[in-house]
Coordinates of C-alpha atoms in Angstrom, one line a residue:
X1 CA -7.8 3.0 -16.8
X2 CA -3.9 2.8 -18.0
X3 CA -1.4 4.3 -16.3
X4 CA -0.6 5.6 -19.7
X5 CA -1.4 5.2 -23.8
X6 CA 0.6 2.4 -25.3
X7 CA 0.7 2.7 -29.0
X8 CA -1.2 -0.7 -31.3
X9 CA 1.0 -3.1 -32.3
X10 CA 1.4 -3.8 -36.2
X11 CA -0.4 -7.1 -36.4
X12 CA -0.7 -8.6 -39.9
X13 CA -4.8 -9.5 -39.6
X14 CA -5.2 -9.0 -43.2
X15 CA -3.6 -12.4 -43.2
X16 CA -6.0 -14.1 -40.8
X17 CA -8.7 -14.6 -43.6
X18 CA -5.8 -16.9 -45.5
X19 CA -5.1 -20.8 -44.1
X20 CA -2.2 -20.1 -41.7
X21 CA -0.2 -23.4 -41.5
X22 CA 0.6 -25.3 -38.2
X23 CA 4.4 -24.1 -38.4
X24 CA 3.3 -20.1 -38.0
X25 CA 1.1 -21.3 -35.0
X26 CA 4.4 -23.1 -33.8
X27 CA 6.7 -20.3 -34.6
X28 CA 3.9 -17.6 -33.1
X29 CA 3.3 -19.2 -30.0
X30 CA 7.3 -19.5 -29.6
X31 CA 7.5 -15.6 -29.7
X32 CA 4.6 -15.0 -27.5
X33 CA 6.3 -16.8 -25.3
X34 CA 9.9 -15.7 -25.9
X35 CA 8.1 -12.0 -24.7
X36 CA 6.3 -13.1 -22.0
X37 CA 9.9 -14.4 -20.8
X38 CA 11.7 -11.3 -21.5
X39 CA 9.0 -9.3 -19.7
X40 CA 9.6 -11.0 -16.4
X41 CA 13.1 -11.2 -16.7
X42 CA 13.8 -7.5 -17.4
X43 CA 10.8 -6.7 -14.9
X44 CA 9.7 -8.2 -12.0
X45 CA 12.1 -11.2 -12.3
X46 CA 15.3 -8.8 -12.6
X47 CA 16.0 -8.2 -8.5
X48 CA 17.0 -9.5 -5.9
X49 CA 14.0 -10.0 -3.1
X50 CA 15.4 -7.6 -0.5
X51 CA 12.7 -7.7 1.9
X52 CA 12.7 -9.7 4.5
X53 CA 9.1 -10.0 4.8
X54 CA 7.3 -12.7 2.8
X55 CA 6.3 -12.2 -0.5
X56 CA 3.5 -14.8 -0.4
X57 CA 1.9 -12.0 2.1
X58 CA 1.5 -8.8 -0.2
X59 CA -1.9 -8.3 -1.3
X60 CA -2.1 -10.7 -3.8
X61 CA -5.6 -11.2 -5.5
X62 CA -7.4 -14.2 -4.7
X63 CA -7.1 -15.1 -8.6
X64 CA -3.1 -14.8 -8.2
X65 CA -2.9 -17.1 -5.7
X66 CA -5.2 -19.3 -7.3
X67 CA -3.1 -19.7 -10.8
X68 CA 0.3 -19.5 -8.5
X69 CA -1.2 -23.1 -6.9
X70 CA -2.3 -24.3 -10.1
X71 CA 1.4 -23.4 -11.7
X72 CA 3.6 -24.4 -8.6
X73 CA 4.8 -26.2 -5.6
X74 CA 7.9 -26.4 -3.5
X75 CA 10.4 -28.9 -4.0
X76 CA 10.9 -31.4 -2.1
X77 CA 12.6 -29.2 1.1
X78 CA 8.9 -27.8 0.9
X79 CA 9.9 -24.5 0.8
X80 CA 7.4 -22.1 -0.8
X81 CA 8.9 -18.9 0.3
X82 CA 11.9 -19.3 -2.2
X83 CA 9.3 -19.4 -5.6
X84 CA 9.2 -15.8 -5.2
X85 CA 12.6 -14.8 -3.6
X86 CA 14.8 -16.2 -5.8
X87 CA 15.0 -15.2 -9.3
X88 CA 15.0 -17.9 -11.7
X89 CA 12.2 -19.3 -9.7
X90 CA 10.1 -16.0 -9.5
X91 CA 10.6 -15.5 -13.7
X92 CA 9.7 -19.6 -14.1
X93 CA 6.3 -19.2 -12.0
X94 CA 5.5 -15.7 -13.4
X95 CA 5.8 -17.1 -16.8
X96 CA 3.0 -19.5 -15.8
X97 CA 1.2 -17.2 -14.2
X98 CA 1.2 -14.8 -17.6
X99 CA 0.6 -17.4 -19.6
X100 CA -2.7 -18.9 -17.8
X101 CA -4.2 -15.8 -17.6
X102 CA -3.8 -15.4 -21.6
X103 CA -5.6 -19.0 -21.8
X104 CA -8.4 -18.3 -19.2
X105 CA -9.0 -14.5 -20.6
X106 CA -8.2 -14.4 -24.2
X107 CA -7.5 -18.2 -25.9
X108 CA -10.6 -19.2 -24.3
X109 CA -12.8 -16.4 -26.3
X110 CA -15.1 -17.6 -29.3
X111 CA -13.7 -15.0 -31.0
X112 CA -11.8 -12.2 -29.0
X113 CA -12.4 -8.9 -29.5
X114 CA -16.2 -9.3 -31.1
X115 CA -18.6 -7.5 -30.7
X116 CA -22.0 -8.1 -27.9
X117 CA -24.4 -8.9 -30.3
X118 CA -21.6 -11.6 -32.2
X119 CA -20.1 -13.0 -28.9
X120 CA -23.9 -13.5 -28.3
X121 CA -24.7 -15.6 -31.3
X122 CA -21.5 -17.4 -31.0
X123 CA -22.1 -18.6 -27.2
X124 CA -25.8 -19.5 -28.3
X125 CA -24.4 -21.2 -31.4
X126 CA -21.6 -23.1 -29.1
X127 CA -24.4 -24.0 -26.8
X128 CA -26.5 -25.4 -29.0
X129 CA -24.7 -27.5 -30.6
X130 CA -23.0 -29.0 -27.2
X131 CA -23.7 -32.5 -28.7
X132 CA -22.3 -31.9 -32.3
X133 CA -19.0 -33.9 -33.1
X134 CA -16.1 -31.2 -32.4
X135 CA -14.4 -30.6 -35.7
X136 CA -18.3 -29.7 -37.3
X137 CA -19.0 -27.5 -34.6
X138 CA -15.5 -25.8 -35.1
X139 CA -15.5 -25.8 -38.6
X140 CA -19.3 -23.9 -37.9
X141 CA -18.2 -21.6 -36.2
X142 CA -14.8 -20.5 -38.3
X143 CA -17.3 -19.8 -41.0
X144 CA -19.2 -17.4 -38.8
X145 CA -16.4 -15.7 -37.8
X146 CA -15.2 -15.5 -41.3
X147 CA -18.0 -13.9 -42.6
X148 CA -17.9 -11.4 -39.7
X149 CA -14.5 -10.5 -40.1
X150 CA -15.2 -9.7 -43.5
X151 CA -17.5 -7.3 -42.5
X152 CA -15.8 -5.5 -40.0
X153 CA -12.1 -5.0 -42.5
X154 CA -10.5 -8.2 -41.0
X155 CA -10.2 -6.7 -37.3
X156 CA -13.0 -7.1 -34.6
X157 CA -14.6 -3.9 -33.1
X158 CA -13.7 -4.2 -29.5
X159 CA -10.0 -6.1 -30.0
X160 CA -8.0 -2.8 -29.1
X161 CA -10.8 -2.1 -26.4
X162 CA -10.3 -5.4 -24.8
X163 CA -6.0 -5.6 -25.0
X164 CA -6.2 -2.5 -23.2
X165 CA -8.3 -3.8 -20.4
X166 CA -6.8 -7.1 -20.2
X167 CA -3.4 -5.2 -20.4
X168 CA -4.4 -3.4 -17.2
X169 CA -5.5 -5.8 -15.0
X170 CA -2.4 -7.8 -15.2
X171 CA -0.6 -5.1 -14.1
X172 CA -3.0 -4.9 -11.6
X173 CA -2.4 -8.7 -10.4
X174 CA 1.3 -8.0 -10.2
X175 CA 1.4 -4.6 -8.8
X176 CA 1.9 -5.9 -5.3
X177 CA 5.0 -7.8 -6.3
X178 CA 6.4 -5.5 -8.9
X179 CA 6.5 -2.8 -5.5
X180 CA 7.8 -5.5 -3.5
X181 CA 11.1 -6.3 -5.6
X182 CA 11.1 -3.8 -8.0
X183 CA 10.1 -3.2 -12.0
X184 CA 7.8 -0.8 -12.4
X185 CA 5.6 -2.5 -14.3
X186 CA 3.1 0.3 -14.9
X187 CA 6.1 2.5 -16.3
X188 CA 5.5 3.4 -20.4
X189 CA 8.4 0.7 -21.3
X190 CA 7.1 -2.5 -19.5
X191 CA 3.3 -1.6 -20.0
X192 CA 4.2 -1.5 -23.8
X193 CA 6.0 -4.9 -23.8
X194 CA 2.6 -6.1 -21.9
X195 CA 0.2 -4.1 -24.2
X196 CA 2.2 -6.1 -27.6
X197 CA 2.1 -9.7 -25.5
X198 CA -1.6 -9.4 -24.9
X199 CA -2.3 -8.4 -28.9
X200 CA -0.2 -11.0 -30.4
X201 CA -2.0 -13.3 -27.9
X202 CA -5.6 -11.9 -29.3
X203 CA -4.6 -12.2 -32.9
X204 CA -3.5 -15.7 -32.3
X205 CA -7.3 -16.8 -30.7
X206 CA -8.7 -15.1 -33.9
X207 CA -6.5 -17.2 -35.9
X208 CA -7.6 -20.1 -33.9
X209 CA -11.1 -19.3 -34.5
X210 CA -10.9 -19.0 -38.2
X211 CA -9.6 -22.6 -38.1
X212 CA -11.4 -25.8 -38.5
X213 CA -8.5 -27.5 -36.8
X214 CA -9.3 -28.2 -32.8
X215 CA -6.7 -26.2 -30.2
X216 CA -5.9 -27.9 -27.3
X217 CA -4.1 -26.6 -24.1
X218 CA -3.1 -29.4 -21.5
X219 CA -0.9 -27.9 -18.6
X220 CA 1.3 -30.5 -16.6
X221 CA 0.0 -30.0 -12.6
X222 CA 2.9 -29.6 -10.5
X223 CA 4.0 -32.8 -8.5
X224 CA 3.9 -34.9 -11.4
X225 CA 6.3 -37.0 -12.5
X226 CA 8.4 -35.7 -15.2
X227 CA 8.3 -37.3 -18.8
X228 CA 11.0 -37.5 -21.7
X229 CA 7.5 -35.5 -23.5
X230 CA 8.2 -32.7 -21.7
X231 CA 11.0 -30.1 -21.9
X232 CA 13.1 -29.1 -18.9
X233 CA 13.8 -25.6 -18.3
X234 CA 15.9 -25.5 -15.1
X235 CA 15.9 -28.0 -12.1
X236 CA 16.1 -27.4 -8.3
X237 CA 19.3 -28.6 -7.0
X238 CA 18.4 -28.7 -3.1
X239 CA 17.7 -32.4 -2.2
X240 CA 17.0 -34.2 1.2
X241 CA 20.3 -36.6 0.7
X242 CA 19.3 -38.8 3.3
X243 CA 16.1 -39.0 1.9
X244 CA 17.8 -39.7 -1.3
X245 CA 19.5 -42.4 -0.5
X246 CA 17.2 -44.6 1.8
X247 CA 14.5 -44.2 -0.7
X248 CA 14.2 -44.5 -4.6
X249 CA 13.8 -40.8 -6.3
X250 CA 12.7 -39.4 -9.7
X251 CA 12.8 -35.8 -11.2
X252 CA 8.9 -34.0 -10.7
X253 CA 7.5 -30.5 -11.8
X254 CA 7.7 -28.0 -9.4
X255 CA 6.6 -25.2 -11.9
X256 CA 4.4 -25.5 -14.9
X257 CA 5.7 -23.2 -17.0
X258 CA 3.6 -23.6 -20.5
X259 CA 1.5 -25.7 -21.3
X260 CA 1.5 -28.2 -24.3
X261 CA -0.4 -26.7 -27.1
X262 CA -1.7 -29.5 -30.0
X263 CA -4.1 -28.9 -33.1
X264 CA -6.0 -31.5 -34.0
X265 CA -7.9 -31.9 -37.8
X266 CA -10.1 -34.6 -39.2
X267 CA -7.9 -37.1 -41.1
X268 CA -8.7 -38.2 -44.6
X269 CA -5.7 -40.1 -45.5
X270 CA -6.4 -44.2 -46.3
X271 CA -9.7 -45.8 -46.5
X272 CA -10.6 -44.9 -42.3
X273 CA -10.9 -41.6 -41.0
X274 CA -8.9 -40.4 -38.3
X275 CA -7.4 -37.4 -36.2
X276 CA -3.7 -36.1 -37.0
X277 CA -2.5 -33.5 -34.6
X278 CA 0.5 -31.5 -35.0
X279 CA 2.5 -30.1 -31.5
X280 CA 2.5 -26.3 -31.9
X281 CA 4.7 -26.0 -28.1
X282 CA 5.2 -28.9 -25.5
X283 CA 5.0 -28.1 -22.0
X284 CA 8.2 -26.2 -20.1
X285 CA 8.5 -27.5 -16.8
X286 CA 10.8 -26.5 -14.1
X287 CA 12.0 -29.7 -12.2
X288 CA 13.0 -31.0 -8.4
X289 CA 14.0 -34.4 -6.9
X290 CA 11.2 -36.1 -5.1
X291 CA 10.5 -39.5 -4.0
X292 CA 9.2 -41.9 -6.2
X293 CA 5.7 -42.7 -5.2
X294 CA 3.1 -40.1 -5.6
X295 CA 1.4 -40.3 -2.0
X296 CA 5.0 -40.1 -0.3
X297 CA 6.1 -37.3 -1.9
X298 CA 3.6 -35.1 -0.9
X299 CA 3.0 -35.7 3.1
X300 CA 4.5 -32.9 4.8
X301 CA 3.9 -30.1 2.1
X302 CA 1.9 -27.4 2.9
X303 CA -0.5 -25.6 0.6
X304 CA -0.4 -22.0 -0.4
X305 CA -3.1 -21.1 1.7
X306 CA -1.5 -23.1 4.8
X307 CA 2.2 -21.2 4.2
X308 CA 0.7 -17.7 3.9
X309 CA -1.7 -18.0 7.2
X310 CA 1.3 -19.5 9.2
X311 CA 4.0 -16.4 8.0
X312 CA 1.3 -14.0 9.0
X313 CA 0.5 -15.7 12.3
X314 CA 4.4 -15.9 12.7
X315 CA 5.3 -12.5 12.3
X316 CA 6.7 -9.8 14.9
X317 CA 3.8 -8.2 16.6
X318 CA 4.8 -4.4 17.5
X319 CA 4.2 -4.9 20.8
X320 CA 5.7 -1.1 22.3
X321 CA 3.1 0.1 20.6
X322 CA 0.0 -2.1 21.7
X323 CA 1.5 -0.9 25.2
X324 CA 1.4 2.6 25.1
X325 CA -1.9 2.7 23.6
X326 CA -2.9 0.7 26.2
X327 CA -1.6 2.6 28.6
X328 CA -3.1 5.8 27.3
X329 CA -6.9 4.2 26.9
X330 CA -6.4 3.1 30.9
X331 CA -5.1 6.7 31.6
X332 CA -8.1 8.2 29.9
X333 CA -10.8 6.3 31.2
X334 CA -9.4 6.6 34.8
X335 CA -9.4 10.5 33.9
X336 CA -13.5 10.6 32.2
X337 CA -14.5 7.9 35.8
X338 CA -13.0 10.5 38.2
X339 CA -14.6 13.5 35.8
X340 CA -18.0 11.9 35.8
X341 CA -18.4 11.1 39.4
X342 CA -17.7 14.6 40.3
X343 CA -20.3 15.6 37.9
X344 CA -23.1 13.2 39.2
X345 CA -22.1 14.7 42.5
X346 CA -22.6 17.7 41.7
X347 CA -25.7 16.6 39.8
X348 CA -27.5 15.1 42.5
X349 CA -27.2 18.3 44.4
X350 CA -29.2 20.8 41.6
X351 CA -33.0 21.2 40.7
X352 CA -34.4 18.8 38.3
X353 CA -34.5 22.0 35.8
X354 CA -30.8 22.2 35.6
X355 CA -29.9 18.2 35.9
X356 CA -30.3 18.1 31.9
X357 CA -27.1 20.5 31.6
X358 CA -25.1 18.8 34.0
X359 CA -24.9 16.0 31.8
X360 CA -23.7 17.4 28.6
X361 CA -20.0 17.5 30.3
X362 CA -20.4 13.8 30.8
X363 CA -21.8 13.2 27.5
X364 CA -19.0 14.5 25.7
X365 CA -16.7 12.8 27.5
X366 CA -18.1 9.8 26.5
X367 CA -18.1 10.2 22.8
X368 CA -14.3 11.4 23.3
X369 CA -13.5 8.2 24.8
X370 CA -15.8 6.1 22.0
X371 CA -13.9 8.5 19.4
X372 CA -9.9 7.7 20.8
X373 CA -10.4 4.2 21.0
X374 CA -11.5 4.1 17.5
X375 CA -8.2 5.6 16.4
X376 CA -6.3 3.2 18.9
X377 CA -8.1 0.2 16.8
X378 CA -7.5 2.0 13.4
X379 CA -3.5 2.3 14.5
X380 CA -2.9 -0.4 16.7
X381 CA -4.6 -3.4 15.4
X382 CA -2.8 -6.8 14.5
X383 CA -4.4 -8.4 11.7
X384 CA -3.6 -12.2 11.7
X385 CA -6.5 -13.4 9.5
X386 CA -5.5 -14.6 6.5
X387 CA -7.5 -13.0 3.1
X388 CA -7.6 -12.7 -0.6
X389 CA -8.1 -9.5 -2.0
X390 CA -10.6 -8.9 -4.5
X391 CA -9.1 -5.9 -6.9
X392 CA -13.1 -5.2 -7.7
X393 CA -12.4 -5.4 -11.8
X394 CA -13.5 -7.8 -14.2
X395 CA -11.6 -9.6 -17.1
X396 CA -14.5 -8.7 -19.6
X397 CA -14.5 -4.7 -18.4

């Protein structure tokens, strides 16, 4: 459930039953992005970290750490820590982040927003037809959908149904960070800008999906070299000089911001067929300085899942008050081993009829004992295990 009621966005889908040109899918996908940007920036990407505790070790859903490691790396001082403390690196990765979700849980649909028994037919239909050359089975299924949408007045039943859930989870994933550092990312003004990002990104599948044309999303994985093919949005200016200068360096990705976006249609042009493809957005990267061969670059850098269990394991255990609870547990058992040997005393010296009573004292002491070191674990425990968290929801609620 939302933390409040955005209003729908205008969304022209009257227009989806027209051909939309590759240029509107170029221009589109620029503004989807442009928002997601803004979002961040004005959001979670706007402060300062001023915690001193990592931000690697909130309770981050296993799925958010997932797409982080998929999206990221350090540099080459191998620092992960600063991909969320510092700002132009938190809005570059979150950007990712945003924009992977929307792939996985909304580009990826046959036709998002459709109804059961139409998402049905289409997954049997896709299924089916596994071994059908692509652009038929494409060109299939846009007819399907087109004669669908023409029956429900251009907009599919559940569309508003699913950018509300979708809209909610992500602010679910990025709760624990938005506390962290600020934003309020559940307030009316950023859930809005997150309830528009996630329409625009369903109308654009459905324009997809009325196409014949093929969509394509590659993403660059971080640690890769970087290519005159791909567009760079910032690069990390903290180099190992020594490093630099005994060995031979070249600029690699550290963050994966977008990924690069191609349609692809059957070409008729001459007397052999053919593909053209048209670049809707190439891939944003955010850059470092690394060594030049692939293996050497990345000995010594640790993994996500490395970093977080070693900042947990590293930090300060509140040891005062392991001690005093200590101390009291001791105190208490001492007090319930002097109580009950004065009571079996005591017990040993009465009639069998009466023995049964006598141990009611002891009994209770017992369970008071069994009860306090219960809160003593509840309060006092140090939890160095490293775990995702599973937020319990699912991306098709």
């Amino acid at each position: 459930m939302s933390p409040v009621n955005p209003t729908q966005r205008t969304l022209p889908f009257s227009s989806l039953l027209k051909s939309i040109p590759d240029e509107s899918h170029e221009k589109t996908f620029a503004m989807l992005h442009t928002e997601i940007t803004e979002f961040i920036k004005n959001g979670i990407g706007k402060k300062i970290a001023s915690t001193s505790r990592s931000l690697w070790t909130l309770k981050h859903s296993a799925e958010f750490l997932s797409l982080a490691t998929m999206v990221a790396r350090p540099g080459a001082d191998g620092n992960w820590e600063k991909l969320l403390g510092s700002r132009p690196y938190r809005c570059a990765l979150l950007t990712g982040v945003v924009m992977m979700l929307l792939e996985k849980h909304v580009f990826s649909d046959l036709l998002f927003g459709a109804g059961e028994e139409q998402a049905e037919v289409l997954r049997m239909e896709d299924s089916s037809m596994v071994n059908v050359e692509g652009f038929r089975r494409s060109a299939l299924r846009a007819d399907t959908n087109r004669v669908y949408l023409e029956a429900t007045g251009g907009i599919p039943p559940l569309f508003w149904k699913r950018v509300d859930s979708i809209t909610a989870q992500i602010t679910e994933l990025l709760t624990p960070l938005s506390a962290a550092v600020g934003g309020e990312i559940a307030s009316p003004s950023p859930y809005q800008a997150l309830h528009d990002i996630v329409a625009l990104a369903g109308w654009l599948n459905i324009a997809m999906r009325l196409s014949p044309k093929i969509t394509t999303f590659e993403w660059v994985q971080p640690g890769e070299a970087y290519r005159h093919s791909f567009v760079s949005v910032g690069e990390d200016k903290q180099t190992n000089t020594a490093s630099s200068e005994a060995r031979r360096v070249r600029a690699r990705v550290m963050i994966s911001t977008t990924p690069k976006i191609t349609r692809h249609v059957r070409s008729s042009k001459g007397f052999f067929g053919g593909t053209e493809t048209y670049d809707v957005m190439k891939p944003l990267v955010f850059t470092y300085t690394g060594r030049f061969r692939d293996w050497e670059d990345s000995v010594g850098v640790s993994s996500l899942q490395g970093h977080v269990r070693s900042r947990l394991l590293s930090s300060p255990i509140p040891l005062l008050p392991l001690l005093v609870n200590a101390v009291r547990l001791l105190a208490l058992a001492c007090l319930v081993g002097v109580f009950g040997l004065v009571v079996f005393g005591a017990w040993s010296c009465v009639p069998g009829a009466y023995r049964e009573m006598m141990l009611l004292p002891i009994r209770l002491s017992f369970r008071g004992l069994k009860w306090w070191l219960g809160v003593i674990v509840r309060h006092g425990e140090v939890n160095t295990r490293y775990s995702m968290v599973n937020t319990g929801w699912s991306w098709t609620g």
